[in-house]
Every structure is written in structure tokens, then in C-alpha cells.
Short mmCIF file of C-alpha atoms and ligand atoms in Angstrom, two decimals:
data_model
loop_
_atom_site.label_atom_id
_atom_site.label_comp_id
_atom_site.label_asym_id
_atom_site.label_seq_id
_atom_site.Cartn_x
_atom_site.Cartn_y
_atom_site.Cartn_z
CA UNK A 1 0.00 0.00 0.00
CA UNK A 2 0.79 3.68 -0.64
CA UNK A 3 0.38 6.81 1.13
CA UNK A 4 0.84 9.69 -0.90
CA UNK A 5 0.63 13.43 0.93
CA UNK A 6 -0.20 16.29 -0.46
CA UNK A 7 1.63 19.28 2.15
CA UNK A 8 2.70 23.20 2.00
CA UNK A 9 4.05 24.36 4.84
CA UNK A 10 1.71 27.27 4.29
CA UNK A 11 -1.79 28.33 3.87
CA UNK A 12 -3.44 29.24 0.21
CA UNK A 13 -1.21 27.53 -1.87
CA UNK A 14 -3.78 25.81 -3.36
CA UNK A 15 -2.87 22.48 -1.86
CA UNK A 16 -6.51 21.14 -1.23
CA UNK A 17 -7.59 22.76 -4.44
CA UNK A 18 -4.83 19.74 -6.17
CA UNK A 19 -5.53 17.12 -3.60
CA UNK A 20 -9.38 16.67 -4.51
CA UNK A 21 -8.32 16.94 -8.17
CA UNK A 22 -5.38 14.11 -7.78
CA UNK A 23 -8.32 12.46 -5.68
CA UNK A 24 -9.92 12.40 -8.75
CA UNK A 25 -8.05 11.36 -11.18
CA UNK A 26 -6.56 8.51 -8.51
CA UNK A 27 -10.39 7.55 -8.12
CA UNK A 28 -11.60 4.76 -6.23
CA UNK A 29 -8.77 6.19 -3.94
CA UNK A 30 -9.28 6.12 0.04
CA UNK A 31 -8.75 9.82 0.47
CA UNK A 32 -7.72 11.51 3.95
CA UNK A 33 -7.70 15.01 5.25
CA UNK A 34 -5.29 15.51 7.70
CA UNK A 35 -6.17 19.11 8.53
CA UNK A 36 -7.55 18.32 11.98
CA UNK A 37 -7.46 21.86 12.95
CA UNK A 38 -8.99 23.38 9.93
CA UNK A 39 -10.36 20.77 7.70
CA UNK A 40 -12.02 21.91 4.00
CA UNK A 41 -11.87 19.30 1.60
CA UNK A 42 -15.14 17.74 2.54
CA UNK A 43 -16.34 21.16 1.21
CA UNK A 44 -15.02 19.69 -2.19
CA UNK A 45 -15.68 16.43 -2.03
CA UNK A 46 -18.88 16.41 -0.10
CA UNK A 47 -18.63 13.55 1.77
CA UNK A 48 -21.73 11.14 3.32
CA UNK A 49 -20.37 9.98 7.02
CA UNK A 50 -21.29 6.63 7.44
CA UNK A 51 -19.70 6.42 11.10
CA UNK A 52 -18.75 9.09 14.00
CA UNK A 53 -16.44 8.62 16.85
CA UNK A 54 -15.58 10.67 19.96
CA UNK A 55 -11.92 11.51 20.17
CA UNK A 56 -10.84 11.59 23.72
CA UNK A 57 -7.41 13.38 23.94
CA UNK A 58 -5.87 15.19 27.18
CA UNK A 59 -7.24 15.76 30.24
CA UNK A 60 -8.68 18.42 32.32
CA UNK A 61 -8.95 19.87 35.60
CA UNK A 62 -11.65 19.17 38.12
CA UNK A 63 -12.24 20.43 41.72
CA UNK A 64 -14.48 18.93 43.84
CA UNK A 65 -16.02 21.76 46.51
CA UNK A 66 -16.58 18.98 48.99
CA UNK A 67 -12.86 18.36 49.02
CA UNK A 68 -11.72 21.25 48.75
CA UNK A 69 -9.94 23.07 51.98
CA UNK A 70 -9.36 25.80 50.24
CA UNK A 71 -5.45 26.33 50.99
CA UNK A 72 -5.07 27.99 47.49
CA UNK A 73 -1.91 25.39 46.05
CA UNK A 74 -3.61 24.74 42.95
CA UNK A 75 -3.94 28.53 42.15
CA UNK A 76 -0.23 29.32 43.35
CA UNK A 77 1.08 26.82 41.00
CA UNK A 78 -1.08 27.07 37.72
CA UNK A 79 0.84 28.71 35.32
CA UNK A 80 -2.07 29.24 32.87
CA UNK A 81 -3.35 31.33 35.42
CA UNK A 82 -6.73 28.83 35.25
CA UNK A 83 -7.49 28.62 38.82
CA UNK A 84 -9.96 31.57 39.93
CA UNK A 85 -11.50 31.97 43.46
CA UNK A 86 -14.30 33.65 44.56
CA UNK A 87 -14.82 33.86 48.38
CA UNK A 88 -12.88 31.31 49.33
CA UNK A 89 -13.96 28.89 46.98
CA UNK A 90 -11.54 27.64 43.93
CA UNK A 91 -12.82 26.45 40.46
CA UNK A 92 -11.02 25.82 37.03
CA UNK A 93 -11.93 27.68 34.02
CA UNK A 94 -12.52 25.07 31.82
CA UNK A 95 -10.90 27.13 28.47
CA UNK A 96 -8.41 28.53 30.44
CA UNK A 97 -6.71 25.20 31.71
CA UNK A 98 -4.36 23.49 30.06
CA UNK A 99 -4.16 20.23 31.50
CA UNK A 100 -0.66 20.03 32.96
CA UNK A 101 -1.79 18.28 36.08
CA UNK A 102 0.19 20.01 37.70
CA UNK A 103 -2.54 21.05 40.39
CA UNK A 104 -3.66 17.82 40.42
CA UNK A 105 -0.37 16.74 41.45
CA UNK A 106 0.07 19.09 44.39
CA UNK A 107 -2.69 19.91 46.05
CA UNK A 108 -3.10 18.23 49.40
CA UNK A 109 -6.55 17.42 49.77
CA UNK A 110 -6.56 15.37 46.49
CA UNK A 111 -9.75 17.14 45.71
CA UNK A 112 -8.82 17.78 41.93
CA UNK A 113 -10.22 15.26 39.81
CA UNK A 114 -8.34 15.09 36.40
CA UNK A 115 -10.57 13.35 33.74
CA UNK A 116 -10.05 12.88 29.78
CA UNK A 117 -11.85 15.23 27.87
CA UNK A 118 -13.69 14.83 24.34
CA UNK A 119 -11.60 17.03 21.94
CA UNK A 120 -13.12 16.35 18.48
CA UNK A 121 -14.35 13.85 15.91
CA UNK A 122 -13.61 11.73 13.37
CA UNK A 123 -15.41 10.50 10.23
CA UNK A 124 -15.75 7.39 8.07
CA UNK A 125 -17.46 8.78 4.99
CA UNK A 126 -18.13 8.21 1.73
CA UNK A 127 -17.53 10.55 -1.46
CA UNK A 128 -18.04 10.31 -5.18
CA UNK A 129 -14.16 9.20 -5.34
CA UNK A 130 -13.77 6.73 -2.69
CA UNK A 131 -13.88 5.95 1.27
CA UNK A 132 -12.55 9.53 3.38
CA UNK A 133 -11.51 9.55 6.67
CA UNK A 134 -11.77 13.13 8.18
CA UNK A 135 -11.69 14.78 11.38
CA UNK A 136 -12.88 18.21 13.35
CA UNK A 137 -10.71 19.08 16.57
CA UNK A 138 -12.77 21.24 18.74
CA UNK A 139 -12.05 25.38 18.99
CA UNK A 140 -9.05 25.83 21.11
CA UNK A 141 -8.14 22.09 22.02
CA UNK A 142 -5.02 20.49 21.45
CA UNK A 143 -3.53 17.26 20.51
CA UNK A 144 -3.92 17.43 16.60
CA UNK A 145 -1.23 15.28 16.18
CA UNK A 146 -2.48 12.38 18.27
CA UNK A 147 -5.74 12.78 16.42
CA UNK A 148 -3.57 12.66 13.10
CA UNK A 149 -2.14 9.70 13.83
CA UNK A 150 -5.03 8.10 15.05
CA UNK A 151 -6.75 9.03 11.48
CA UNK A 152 -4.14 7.63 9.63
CA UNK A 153 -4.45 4.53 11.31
CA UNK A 154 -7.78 4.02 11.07
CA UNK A 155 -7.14 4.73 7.04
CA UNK A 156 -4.56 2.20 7.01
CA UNK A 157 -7.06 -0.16 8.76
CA UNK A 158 -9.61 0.80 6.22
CA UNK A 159 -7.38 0.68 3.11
CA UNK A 160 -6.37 -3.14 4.07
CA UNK A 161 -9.88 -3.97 4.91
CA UNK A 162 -11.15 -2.83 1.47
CA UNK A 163 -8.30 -3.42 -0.42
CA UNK A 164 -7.22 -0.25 -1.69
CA UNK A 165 -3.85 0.13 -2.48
CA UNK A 166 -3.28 3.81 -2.23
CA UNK A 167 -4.16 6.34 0.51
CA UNK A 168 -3.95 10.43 -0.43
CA UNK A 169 -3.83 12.80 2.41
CA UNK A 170 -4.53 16.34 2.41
CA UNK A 171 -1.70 17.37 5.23
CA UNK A 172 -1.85 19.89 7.78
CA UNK A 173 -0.54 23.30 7.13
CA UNK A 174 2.47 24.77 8.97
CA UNK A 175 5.63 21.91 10.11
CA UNK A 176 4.07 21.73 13.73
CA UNK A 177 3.02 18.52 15.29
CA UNK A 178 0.46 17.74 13.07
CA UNK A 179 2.41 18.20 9.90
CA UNK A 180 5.33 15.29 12.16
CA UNK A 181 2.37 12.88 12.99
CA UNK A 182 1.25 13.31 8.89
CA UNK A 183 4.53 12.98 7.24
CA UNK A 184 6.30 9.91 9.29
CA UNK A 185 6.24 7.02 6.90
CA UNK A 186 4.29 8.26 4.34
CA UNK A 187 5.71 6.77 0.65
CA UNK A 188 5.55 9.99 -1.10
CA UNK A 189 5.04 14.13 -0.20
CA UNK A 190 4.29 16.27 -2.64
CA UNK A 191 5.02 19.64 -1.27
CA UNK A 192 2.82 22.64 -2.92
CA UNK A 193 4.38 25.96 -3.18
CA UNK A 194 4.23 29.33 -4.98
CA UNK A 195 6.77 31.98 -6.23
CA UNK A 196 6.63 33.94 -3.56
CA UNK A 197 9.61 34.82 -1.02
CA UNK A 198 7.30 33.29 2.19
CA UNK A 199 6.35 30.15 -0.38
CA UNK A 200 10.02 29.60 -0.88
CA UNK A 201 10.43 30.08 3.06
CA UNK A 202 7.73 27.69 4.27
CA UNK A 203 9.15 24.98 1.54
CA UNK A 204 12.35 25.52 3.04
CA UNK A 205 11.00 24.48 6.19
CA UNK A 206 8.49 21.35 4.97
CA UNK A 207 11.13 19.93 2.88
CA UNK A 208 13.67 19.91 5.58
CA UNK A 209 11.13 17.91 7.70
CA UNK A 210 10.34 15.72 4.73
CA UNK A 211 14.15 15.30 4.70
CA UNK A 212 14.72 14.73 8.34
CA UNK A 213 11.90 11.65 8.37
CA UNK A 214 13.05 10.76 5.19
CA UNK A 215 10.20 11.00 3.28
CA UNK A 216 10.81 11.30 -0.85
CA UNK A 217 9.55 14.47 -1.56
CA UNK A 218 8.59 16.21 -5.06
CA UNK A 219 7.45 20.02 -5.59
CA UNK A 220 4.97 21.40 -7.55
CA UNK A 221 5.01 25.03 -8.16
CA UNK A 222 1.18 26.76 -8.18
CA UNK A 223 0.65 29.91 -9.78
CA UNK A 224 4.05 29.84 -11.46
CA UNK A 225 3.32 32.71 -14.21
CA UNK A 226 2.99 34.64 -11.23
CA UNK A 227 6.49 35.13 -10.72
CA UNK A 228 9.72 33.62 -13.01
CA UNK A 229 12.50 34.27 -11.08
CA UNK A 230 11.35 33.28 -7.96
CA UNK A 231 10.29 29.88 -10.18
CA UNK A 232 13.38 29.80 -11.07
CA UNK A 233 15.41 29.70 -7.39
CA UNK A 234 12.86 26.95 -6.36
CA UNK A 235 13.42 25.01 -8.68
CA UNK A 236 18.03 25.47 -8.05
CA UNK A 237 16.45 24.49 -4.39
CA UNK A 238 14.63 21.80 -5.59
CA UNK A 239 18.22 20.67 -7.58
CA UNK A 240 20.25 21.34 -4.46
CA UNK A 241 17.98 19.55 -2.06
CA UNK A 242 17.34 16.31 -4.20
CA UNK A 243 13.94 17.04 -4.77
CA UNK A 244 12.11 16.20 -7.56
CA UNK A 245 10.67 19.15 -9.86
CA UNK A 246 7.23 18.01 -10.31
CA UNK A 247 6.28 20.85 -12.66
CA UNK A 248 4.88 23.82 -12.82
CA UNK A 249 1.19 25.15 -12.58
CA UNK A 250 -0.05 28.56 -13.78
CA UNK A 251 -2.56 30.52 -12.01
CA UNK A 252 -5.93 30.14 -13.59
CA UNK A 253 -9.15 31.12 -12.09
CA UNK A 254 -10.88 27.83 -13.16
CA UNK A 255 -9.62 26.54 -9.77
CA UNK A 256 -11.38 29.25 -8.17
CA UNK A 257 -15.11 28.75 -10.22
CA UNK A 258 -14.69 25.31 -9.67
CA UNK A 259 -14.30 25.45 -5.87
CA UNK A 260 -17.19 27.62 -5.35
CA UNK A 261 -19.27 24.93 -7.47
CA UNK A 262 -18.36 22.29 -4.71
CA UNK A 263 -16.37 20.35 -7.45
CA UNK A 264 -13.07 19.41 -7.99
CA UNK A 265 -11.54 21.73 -11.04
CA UNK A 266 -10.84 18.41 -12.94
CA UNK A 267 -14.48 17.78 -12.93
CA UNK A 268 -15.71 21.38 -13.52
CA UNK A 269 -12.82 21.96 -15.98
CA UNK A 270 -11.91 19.54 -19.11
CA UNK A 271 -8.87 21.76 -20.71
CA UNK A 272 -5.64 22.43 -21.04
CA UNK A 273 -5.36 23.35 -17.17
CA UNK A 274 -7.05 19.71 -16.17
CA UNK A 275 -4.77 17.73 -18.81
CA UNK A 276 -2.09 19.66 -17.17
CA UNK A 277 -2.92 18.34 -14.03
CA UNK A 278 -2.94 15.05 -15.06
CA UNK A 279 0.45 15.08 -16.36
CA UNK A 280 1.52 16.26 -12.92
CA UNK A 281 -0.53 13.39 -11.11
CA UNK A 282 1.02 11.01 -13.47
CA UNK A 283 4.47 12.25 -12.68
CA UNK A 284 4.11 11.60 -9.00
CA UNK A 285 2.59 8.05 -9.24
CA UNK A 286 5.86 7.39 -11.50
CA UNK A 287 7.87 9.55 -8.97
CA UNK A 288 6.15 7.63 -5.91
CA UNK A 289 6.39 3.90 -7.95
CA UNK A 290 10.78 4.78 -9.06
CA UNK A 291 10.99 5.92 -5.19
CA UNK A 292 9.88 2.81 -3.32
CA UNK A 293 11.42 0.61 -6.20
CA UNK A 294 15.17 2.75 -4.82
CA UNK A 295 14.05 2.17 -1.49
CA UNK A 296 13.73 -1.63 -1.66
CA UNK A 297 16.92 -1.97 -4.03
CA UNK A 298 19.04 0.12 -1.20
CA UNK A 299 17.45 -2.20 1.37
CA UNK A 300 17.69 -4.93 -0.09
CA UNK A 301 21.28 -4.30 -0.90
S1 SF4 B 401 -4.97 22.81 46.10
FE1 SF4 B 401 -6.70 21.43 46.41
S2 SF4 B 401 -7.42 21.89 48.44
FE2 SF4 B 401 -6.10 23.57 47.84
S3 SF4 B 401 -7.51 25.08 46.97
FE3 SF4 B 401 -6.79 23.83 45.31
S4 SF4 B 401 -8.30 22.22 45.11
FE4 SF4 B 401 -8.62 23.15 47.09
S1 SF4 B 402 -4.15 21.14 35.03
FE1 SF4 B 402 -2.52 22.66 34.80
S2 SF4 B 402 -3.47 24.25 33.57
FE2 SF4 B 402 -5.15 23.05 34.38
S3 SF4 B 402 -5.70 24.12 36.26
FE3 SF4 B 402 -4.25 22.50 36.82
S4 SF4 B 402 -2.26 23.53 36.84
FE4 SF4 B 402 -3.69 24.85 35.72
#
């Protein structure tokens, strides 16, 4: 099985915009959006959940009144200044706490109860391209790379269990912990930039992460007529780094007609820009197929 991700190390360059049209053109493909924080390609691809889960991650503060001696411990030694008291009486902001345990931990009357907390969801849905597993992280919660890992679990699970031999992600934005828990193992990352000087900065950054796990990595540069010279030190990047040059992609305001319509821009678009986008799709499953074939023959070796 492979995992192919599509990742830009920063917002609006179009990334999920290419990963419902790859979806496409890869369909039946098990697709997965690992944007846990700020998920949007079910806008595109619509999908029908067939099952819903909790997703239990962290923990949070508790005091019991009844317990409580009121010594003030827990609100000396919260540093997310979380515990509040009113008269004597101590109580956790719920938003404001962290879940350090910290309190929990110190306070003398063991009246601070510390239980997990629902964070988010995740889906098992279907779309008009194949199986999606998705997610929502609640406002303000943390964890998004447990519940990134989890998700690509469950995908793997899925993709064995239906027989599906390739998974496409739609990664997290930024090279946080999400964008860690997404990239780790994957077969393939195609890394979407544009000519910009903070698109060339933020690839910088993903492709040295790609690098440090390991991951082959390819880049594909969006809205390319926008700017030629800055095209042009990507790609001596790409050369220096040992990343492939996927190709370039001009800017073309199909992509934006076609996102407002709900569709991918392959389906609401059959010229020159979709066959271009093809050719790039085929380039990365012969990028992603020459990569795995090194990887065994160094292994193997
Ligand atoms: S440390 Fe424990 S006993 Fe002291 S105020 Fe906090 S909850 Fe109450
Ligand atoms: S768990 Fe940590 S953040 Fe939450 S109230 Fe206790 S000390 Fe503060």
C-alpha cells in the first residue's frame, strides 16, 4: 500500500484545491484530510459519514467543593493562570486550563479530579471518489497530532480492509506537530508551493522535515506565471535539495469557479489546465512507484 501526501508548509497555496483533483483522477482512492485543525476538503468532495467517533485526547482539571480546603496550592502553582477563586472557593476555568496536572499533582486534599476530555471527531465517509476519513478538533483544544495519527491509522485499517492500495492525504498546514504525525512514513510528499519569497520560506521548512523523516519528496510550483524568477530559485532548491521538480502550474481562475461549485476543477474543468494536471498526477505516481522501487533496491542491498 501507498500513502501519498499532499503538504505546503503554508496556507493558500492551493494544496486542497490539487488534492481533490489528484483524488480524482486517482479515483476509487481512500482519500484523507489531515487538517484536523482546519479541515475543507469535505467542502469539495462532499462527503456522506457513514460512522462518527468521539476523540478523547488530554485531560482536564476538576475540583471537587466537597474536598476542597481551600489552601489555594492549585492557584499558586497554575501557570495558565486557570485557577480563579471567589470567596474562598476555587474552580477551574474550563478554556483557560491546560491540563498540565500540575494542580492535580500538588494539592493536598486530592480534591482535583483530572478526567479525559472529548476534543473532536472523526469520520468514516463516503464521497463520489472513494472511502474519506476526516476529522474536526474542537475550537481551542489540542492534541492534533495524536488525532492525526489516530486518522491515519484508522485509514490504514480501512485501506487493508477494502483493499485499496493507495491512501492520499490532504496534510496539515504549517511543520508543527500535526504536519510530524502526517509525514512519518508516508511513501511519497508532494510539497505545494508558490513563487513567492514566504512560499520559498515555508518549503524551506516542509522539505527539511520531509528530509529529516526521510520522506521522498517532489514540488509542484502553483501559480508559477505569477512570478519567473522566484520559479526559477525553487526550482536550483529543488536541484540542491534532491527534490524532484514536479512541474509547474499557472494561475488560472478555473480553480477558483470550480471550488465555489463544490467540485473538484478536474471535474468542472476539461482543458488544457485539467490535462495539465494530469500530467503532474502522473508524474508523481511514477515519482512515488521509481521511489519505493530505490528504497527496496538500497534495502535490499
Ligand atoms: S490545592 Fe486542592 S485543596 Fe487547595 S484550593 Fe486547590 S483544590 Fe482546594
Ligand atoms: S491542570 Fe494545569 S493548567 Fe489546568 S488548572 Fe491544573 S495547573 Fe492549571
Amino acid at each position: 500500500m501507498r500513502e501519498i501526501i499532499v503538504i505546503s508548509g503554508k496556507g493558500g497555496t492551493g494544496k486542497t484545491s490539487l488534492t481533490a483533483a489528484f483524488a480524482h483522477m486517482a479515483s476509487p482512492v481512500l482519500i484523507c484530510d489531515l487538517d484536523v485543525d482546519a479541515p475543507d476538503l469535505h467542502l469539495l468532495l462532499q462527503p456522506e459519514n457513514t460512522e462518527t467517533h468521539v476523540f478523547m485526547g488530554g485531560h482536564s482539571a476538576l475540583i471537587d467543593p466537597k474536598t476542597c480546603t481551600g489552601c489555594g496550592t492549585c492557584r499558586e502553582m497554575c501557570r495558565f493562570d486557570a485557577v480563579s477563586e471567589d470567596n474562598g472557593t476555587y474552580c477551574i476555568e474550563p478554556l483557560r486550563c491546560e491540563g498540565c496536572g500540575v494542580c492535580v499533582a500538588f494539592c493536598p486534599a486530592e480534591a482535583i479530579a483530572f478526567p479525559e476530555k472529548e476534543c473532536g471527531r472523526w469520520f468514516s465517509s463516503e464521497t463520489r471518489f472513494g472511502p474519506m476519513m476526516h476529522a474536526q478538533l474542537y475550537a481551542a483544544e489540542e492534541n492534533s497530532g495524536k488525532l492525526v495519527a489516530l486518522l491515519r491509522t484508522k485509514a490504514r485499517q480501512k485501506a487493508e480492509a477494502i483493499g485499496m492500495e493507495l491512501i492520499l492525504s490532504d496534510g496539515p498546514p504549517g511543520i508543527g506537530c500535526p504536519v510530524i504525525s502526517s509525514l512519518s512514513g508516508v511513501s511519497y510528499a508532494v510539497l505545494v508551493t508558490e513563487p513567492t519569497p514566504s512560499g520559498r520560506h515555508d518549503l524551506e521548512r516542509v522539505a527539511s522535515l520531509a528530509r529529516h523523516f526521510q520522506v521522498p519528496a517532489g514540488v509542484i510550483i502553483n501559480k508559477s506565471d505569477l512570478n519567473e524568477n522566484e520559479c526559477s530559485v525553487i526550482e536550483d532548491f529543488c536541484r540542491q535539495q534532491g527534490l524532484d521538480i514536479i512541474g509547474r502550474l499557472p494561475f488560472d481562475p478555473v480553480i477558483t469557479h470550480a471550488m465555489v461549485h463544490g467540485k473538484a476543477v478536474t471535474e468542472w474543468d476539461s482543458g488544457m489546465f485539467s490535462a495539465r494536471i494530469r500530467e503532474l498526477w502522473n508524474r508523481i505516481c511514477g515519482l512515488a512507484a521509481c521511489r519505493k522501487d530505490m528504497n527496496h533496491t538500497t534495502i535490499n542491498n
